[in-house]
Amino acid sequence: MLEIKIFSEKGRGVVATQLILEGTLIEKAPVVYFPVEQRQIIDKTEVFKYYFVVPSEYHEGKEIGGYLVFGLASFCNHSEKPNTYIDWVKNETGLWANLIASQDIQAGEECALFYTNIDAYSF
C-alpha cells in the first residue's frame, strides 16, 4: 500500500502504491513518549525531523514533550493541503499513531501531513 521514495527537494517521503480511499486506516504504529527535558536535547539531533507533538498540547503554549512514531508516518512530508492525519489512540497496550487518509489518495501520490510546528523547520 505504501513505499518510501526520495524527493530531490525534500528527501524521503511516503507514496501510495495503490488507491487508498478516504477514511482508510493506512498504518497503526506504536508510539513512545519522551518528556520536554529530553525533547530539548533531541531538537539538536537528526531525530528532530521525525518526531511528533500532539496538536492540542502544542497550541496550549506550554513546553511539551514529543512522540516517536515507529512507522512510516514518521516519513510523511508536510503539506498545507494534507491528505492524511494522525489519530492518537491510547489503550491498554499503550499509545498508537493511526495514519488515516483524509481524502482519496491515488497510486503514485505522496501521503502528506500538516506539521503542527512547521515554523520550527528550515526547508
PDB file of C-alpha atoms in Angstrom:
ATOM      1  CA  MET A   1       0.000   0.000   0.000  1.00  0.00           C
ATOM      2  CA  LEU A   2       2.953   2.352   0.742  1.00  0.00           C
ATOM      3  CA  GLU A   3       6.565   2.803  -0.231  1.00  0.00           C
ATOM      4  CA  ILE A   4       9.331   5.250   0.606  1.00  0.00           C
ATOM      5  CA  LYS A   5      10.657   7.392  -2.236  1.00  0.00           C
ATOM      6  CA  ILE A   6      13.365  10.029  -2.406  1.00  0.00           C
ATOM      7  CA  PHE A   7      12.288  13.528  -3.447  1.00  0.00           C
ATOM      8  CA  SER A   8      15.175  15.723  -4.571  1.00  0.00           C
ATOM      9  CA  GLU A   9      13.746  18.835  -2.911  1.00  0.00           C
ATOM     10  CA  LYS A  10      12.676  17.307   0.418  1.00  0.00           C
ATOM     11  CA  GLY A  11      14.293  13.923   0.996  1.00  0.00           C
ATOM     12  CA  ARG A  12      12.367  10.782   1.867  1.00  0.00           C
ATOM     13  CA  GLY A  13       8.604  10.649   1.617  1.00  0.00           C
ATOM     14  CA  VAL A  14       5.741   8.168   1.702  1.00  0.00           C
ATOM     15  CA  VAL A  15       3.939   7.324  -1.548  1.00  0.00           C
ATOM     16  CA  ALA A  16       0.788   5.256  -2.121  1.00  0.00           C
ATOM     17  CA  THR A  17       1.310   2.174  -4.307  1.00  0.00           C
ATOM     18  CA  GLN A  18      -2.438   1.690  -4.792  1.00  0.00           C
ATOM     19  CA  LEU A  19      -5.642   3.677  -4.411  1.00  0.00           C
ATOM     20  CA  ILE A  20      -6.303   4.472  -0.744  1.00  0.00           C
ATOM     21  CA  LEU A  21      -9.871   5.521  -0.026  1.00  0.00           C
ATOM     22  CA  GLU A  22     -10.795   8.379   2.310  1.00  0.00           C
ATOM     23  CA  GLY A  23     -11.125   7.137   5.894  1.00  0.00           C
ATOM     24  CA  THR A  24      -8.793   4.167   5.386  1.00  0.00           C
ATOM     25  CA  LEU A  25      -6.526   3.254   8.298  1.00  0.00           C
ATOM     26  CA  ILE A  26      -3.232   3.282   6.406  1.00  0.00           C
ATOM     27  CA  GLU A  27      -0.996   2.310   9.294  1.00  0.00           C
ATOM     28  CA  LYS A  28      -1.212   1.688  13.038  1.00  0.00           C
ATOM     29  CA  ALA A  29       2.175   2.382  14.633  1.00  0.00           C
ATOM     30  CA  PRO A  30       3.362   2.171  18.243  1.00  0.00           C
ATOM     31  CA  VAL A  31       4.445   5.400  19.909  1.00  0.00           C
ATOM     32  CA  VAL A  32       6.932   6.245  22.658  1.00  0.00           C
ATOM     33  CA  TYR A  33       6.634   9.490  24.619  1.00  0.00           C
ATOM     34  CA  PHE A  34       9.649  11.495  25.804  1.00  0.00           C
ATOM     35  CA  PRO A  35       9.481  14.443  28.234  1.00  0.00           C
ATOM     36  CA  VAL A  36      10.291  18.086  27.479  1.00  0.00           C
ATOM     37  CA  GLU A  37      13.763  17.782  29.048  1.00  0.00           C
ATOM     38  CA  GLN A  38      14.703  15.088  26.537  1.00  0.00           C
ATOM     39  CA  ARG A  39      12.979  16.954  23.702  1.00  0.00           C
ATOM     40  CA  GLN A  40      15.318  19.907  24.220  1.00  0.00           C
ATOM     41  CA  ILE A  41      18.258  17.547  23.627  1.00  0.00           C
ATOM     42  CA  ILE A  42      16.601  15.693  20.724  1.00  0.00           C
ATOM     43  CA  ASP A  43      15.838  19.006  18.979  1.00  0.00           C
ATOM     44  CA  LYS A  44      19.592  19.302  18.335  1.00  0.00           C
ATOM     45  CA  THR A  45      19.805  15.899  16.601  1.00  0.00           C
ATOM     46  CA  GLU A  46      18.585  14.301  13.372  1.00  0.00           C
ATOM     47  CA  VAL A  47      15.734  12.693  15.341  1.00  0.00           C
ATOM     48  CA  PHE A  48      14.148  16.180  15.402  1.00  0.00           C
ATOM     49  CA  LYS A  49      12.993  15.620  11.813  1.00  0.00           C
ATOM     50  CA  TYR A  50      10.992  12.536  12.732  1.00  0.00           C
ATOM     51  CA  TYR A  51       9.152  13.068  15.994  1.00  0.00           C
ATOM     52  CA  PHE A  52       5.670  14.425  16.601  1.00  0.00           C
ATOM     53  CA  VAL A  53       3.921  16.724  19.021  1.00  0.00           C
ATOM     54  CA  VAL A  54       0.203  16.379  19.666  1.00  0.00           C
ATOM     55  CA  PRO A  55      -1.521  19.468  18.201  1.00  0.00           C
ATOM     56  CA  SER A  56      -3.850  20.002  21.157  1.00  0.00           C
ATOM     57  CA  GLU A  57      -0.851  20.113  23.506  1.00  0.00           C
ATOM     58  CA  TYR A  58       1.305  22.246  21.200  1.00  0.00           C
ATOM     59  CA  HIS A  59      -1.275  25.002  20.842  1.00  0.00           C
ATOM     60  CA  GLU A  60      -1.707  25.380  24.604  1.00  0.00           C
ATOM     61  CA  GLY A  61       1.568  27.326  24.570  1.00  0.00           C
ATOM     62  CA  LYS A  62       3.309  25.241  27.211  1.00  0.00           C
ATOM     63  CA  GLU A  63       6.551  23.321  26.975  1.00  0.00           C
ATOM     64  CA  ILE A  64       5.692  19.790  25.910  1.00  0.00           C
ATOM     65  CA  GLY A  65       7.414  16.516  25.239  1.00  0.00           C
ATOM     66  CA  GLY A  66       7.439  14.618  21.991  1.00  0.00           C
ATOM     67  CA  TYR A  67       6.355  11.340  20.482  1.00  0.00           C
ATOM     68  CA  LEU A  68       8.419   8.934  18.401  1.00  0.00           C
ATOM     69  CA  VAL A  69       6.218   7.013  15.990  1.00  0.00           C
ATOM     70  CA  PHE A  70       7.690   3.680  14.944  1.00  0.00           C
ATOM     71  CA  GLY A  71       6.183   3.518  11.489  1.00  0.00           C
ATOM     72  CA  LEU A  72       6.092   5.102   8.056  1.00  0.00           C
ATOM     73  CA  ALA A  73       4.107   8.127   9.298  1.00  0.00           C
ATOM     74  CA  SER A  74       7.447   9.494  10.528  1.00  0.00           C
ATOM     75  CA  PHE A  75       8.466   9.856   6.877  1.00  0.00           C
ATOM     76  CA  CYS A  76       5.358  11.728   5.699  1.00  0.00           C
ATOM     77  CA  ASN A  77       6.300  15.184   4.472  1.00  0.00           C
ATOM     78  CA  HIS A  78       4.468  18.414   5.297  1.00  0.00           C
ATOM     79  CA  SER A  79       1.736  19.859   3.114  1.00  0.00           C
ATOM     80  CA  GLU A  80      -0.529  22.862   3.518  1.00  0.00           C
ATOM     81  CA  LYS A  81      -3.143  20.593   1.887  1.00  0.00           C
ATOM     82  CA  PRO A  82      -2.508  17.241   3.589  1.00  0.00           C
ATOM     83  CA  ASN A  83      -4.227  14.040   2.528  1.00  0.00           C
ATOM     84  CA  THR A  84      -3.604  12.174   5.795  1.00  0.00           C
ATOM     85  CA  TYR A  85      -3.813  12.845   9.525  1.00  0.00           C
ATOM     86  CA  ILE A  86      -2.776  11.146  12.743  1.00  0.00           C
ATOM     87  CA  ASP A  87      -5.450   9.839  15.107  1.00  0.00           C
ATOM     88  CA  TRP A  88      -3.755   9.415  18.512  1.00  0.00           C
ATOM     89  CA  VAL A  89      -5.161   6.373  20.337  1.00  0.00           C
ATOM     90  CA  LYS A  90      -4.314   5.282  23.872  1.00  0.00           C
ATOM     91  CA  ASN A  91      -5.416   1.848  25.032  1.00  0.00           C
ATOM     92  CA  GLU A  92      -4.321  -0.932  27.382  1.00  0.00           C
ATOM     93  CA  THR A  93      -1.306  -1.703  25.151  1.00  0.00           C
ATOM     94  CA  GLY A  94      -0.031   1.871  25.017  1.00  0.00           C
ATOM     95  CA  LEU A  95      -0.165   4.866  22.707  1.00  0.00           C
ATOM     96  CA  TRP A  96      -0.678   4.388  18.962  1.00  0.00           C
ATOM     97  CA  ALA A  97      -0.499   6.694  15.950  1.00  0.00           C
ATOM     98  CA  ASN A  98      -3.125   5.762  13.389  1.00  0.00           C
ATOM     99  CA  LEU A  99      -2.327   7.244   9.979  1.00  0.00           C
ATOM    100  CA  ILE A 100      -5.662   7.857   8.244  1.00  0.00           C
ATOM    101  CA  ALA A 101      -6.479   9.024   4.714  1.00  0.00           C
ATOM    102  CA  SER A 102      -8.407  12.308   4.900  1.00  0.00           C
ATOM    103  CA  GLN A 103      -9.278  12.026   1.200  1.00  0.00           C
ATOM    104  CA  ASP A 104      -8.806   9.506  -1.600  1.00  0.00           C
ATOM    105  CA  ILE A 105      -5.099   9.074  -2.383  1.00  0.00           C
ATOM    106  CA  GLN A 106      -4.184   7.862  -5.859  1.00  0.00           C
ATOM    107  CA  ALA A 107      -1.439   5.332  -6.613  1.00  0.00           C
ATOM    108  CA  GLY A 108       1.818   7.271  -7.026  1.00  0.00           C
ATOM    109  CA  GLU A 109       0.596  10.194  -4.900  1.00  0.00           C
ATOM    110  CA  GLU A 110       2.574  11.318  -1.868  1.00  0.00           C
ATOM    111  CA  CYS A 111       0.964  10.853   1.542  1.00  0.00           C
ATOM    112  CA  ALA A 112       1.409  14.133   3.416  1.00  0.00           C
ATOM    113  CA  LEU A 113       0.639  15.505   6.869  1.00  0.00           C
ATOM    114  CA  PHE A 114       0.208  19.039   8.176  1.00  0.00           C
ATOM    115  CA  TYR A 115       3.053  19.670  10.629  1.00  0.00           C
ATOM    116  CA  THR A 116       1.839  21.370  13.783  1.00  0.00           C
ATOM    117  CA  ASN A 117       5.174  23.055  14.462  1.00  0.00           C
ATOM    118  CA  ILE A 118       6.161  23.879  10.875  1.00  0.00           C
ATOM    119  CA  ASP A 119       7.836  27.154  11.908  1.00  0.00           C
ATOM    120  CA  ALA A 120      10.478  25.123  13.732  1.00  0.00           C
ATOM    121  CA  TYR A 121      11.676  23.565  10.469  1.00  0.00           C
ATOM    122  CA  SER A 122      14.018  25.132   7.955  1.00  0.00           C
ATOM    123  CA  PHE A 123      13.380  23.930   4.409  1.00  0.00           C
TER     124      PHE A 123
END
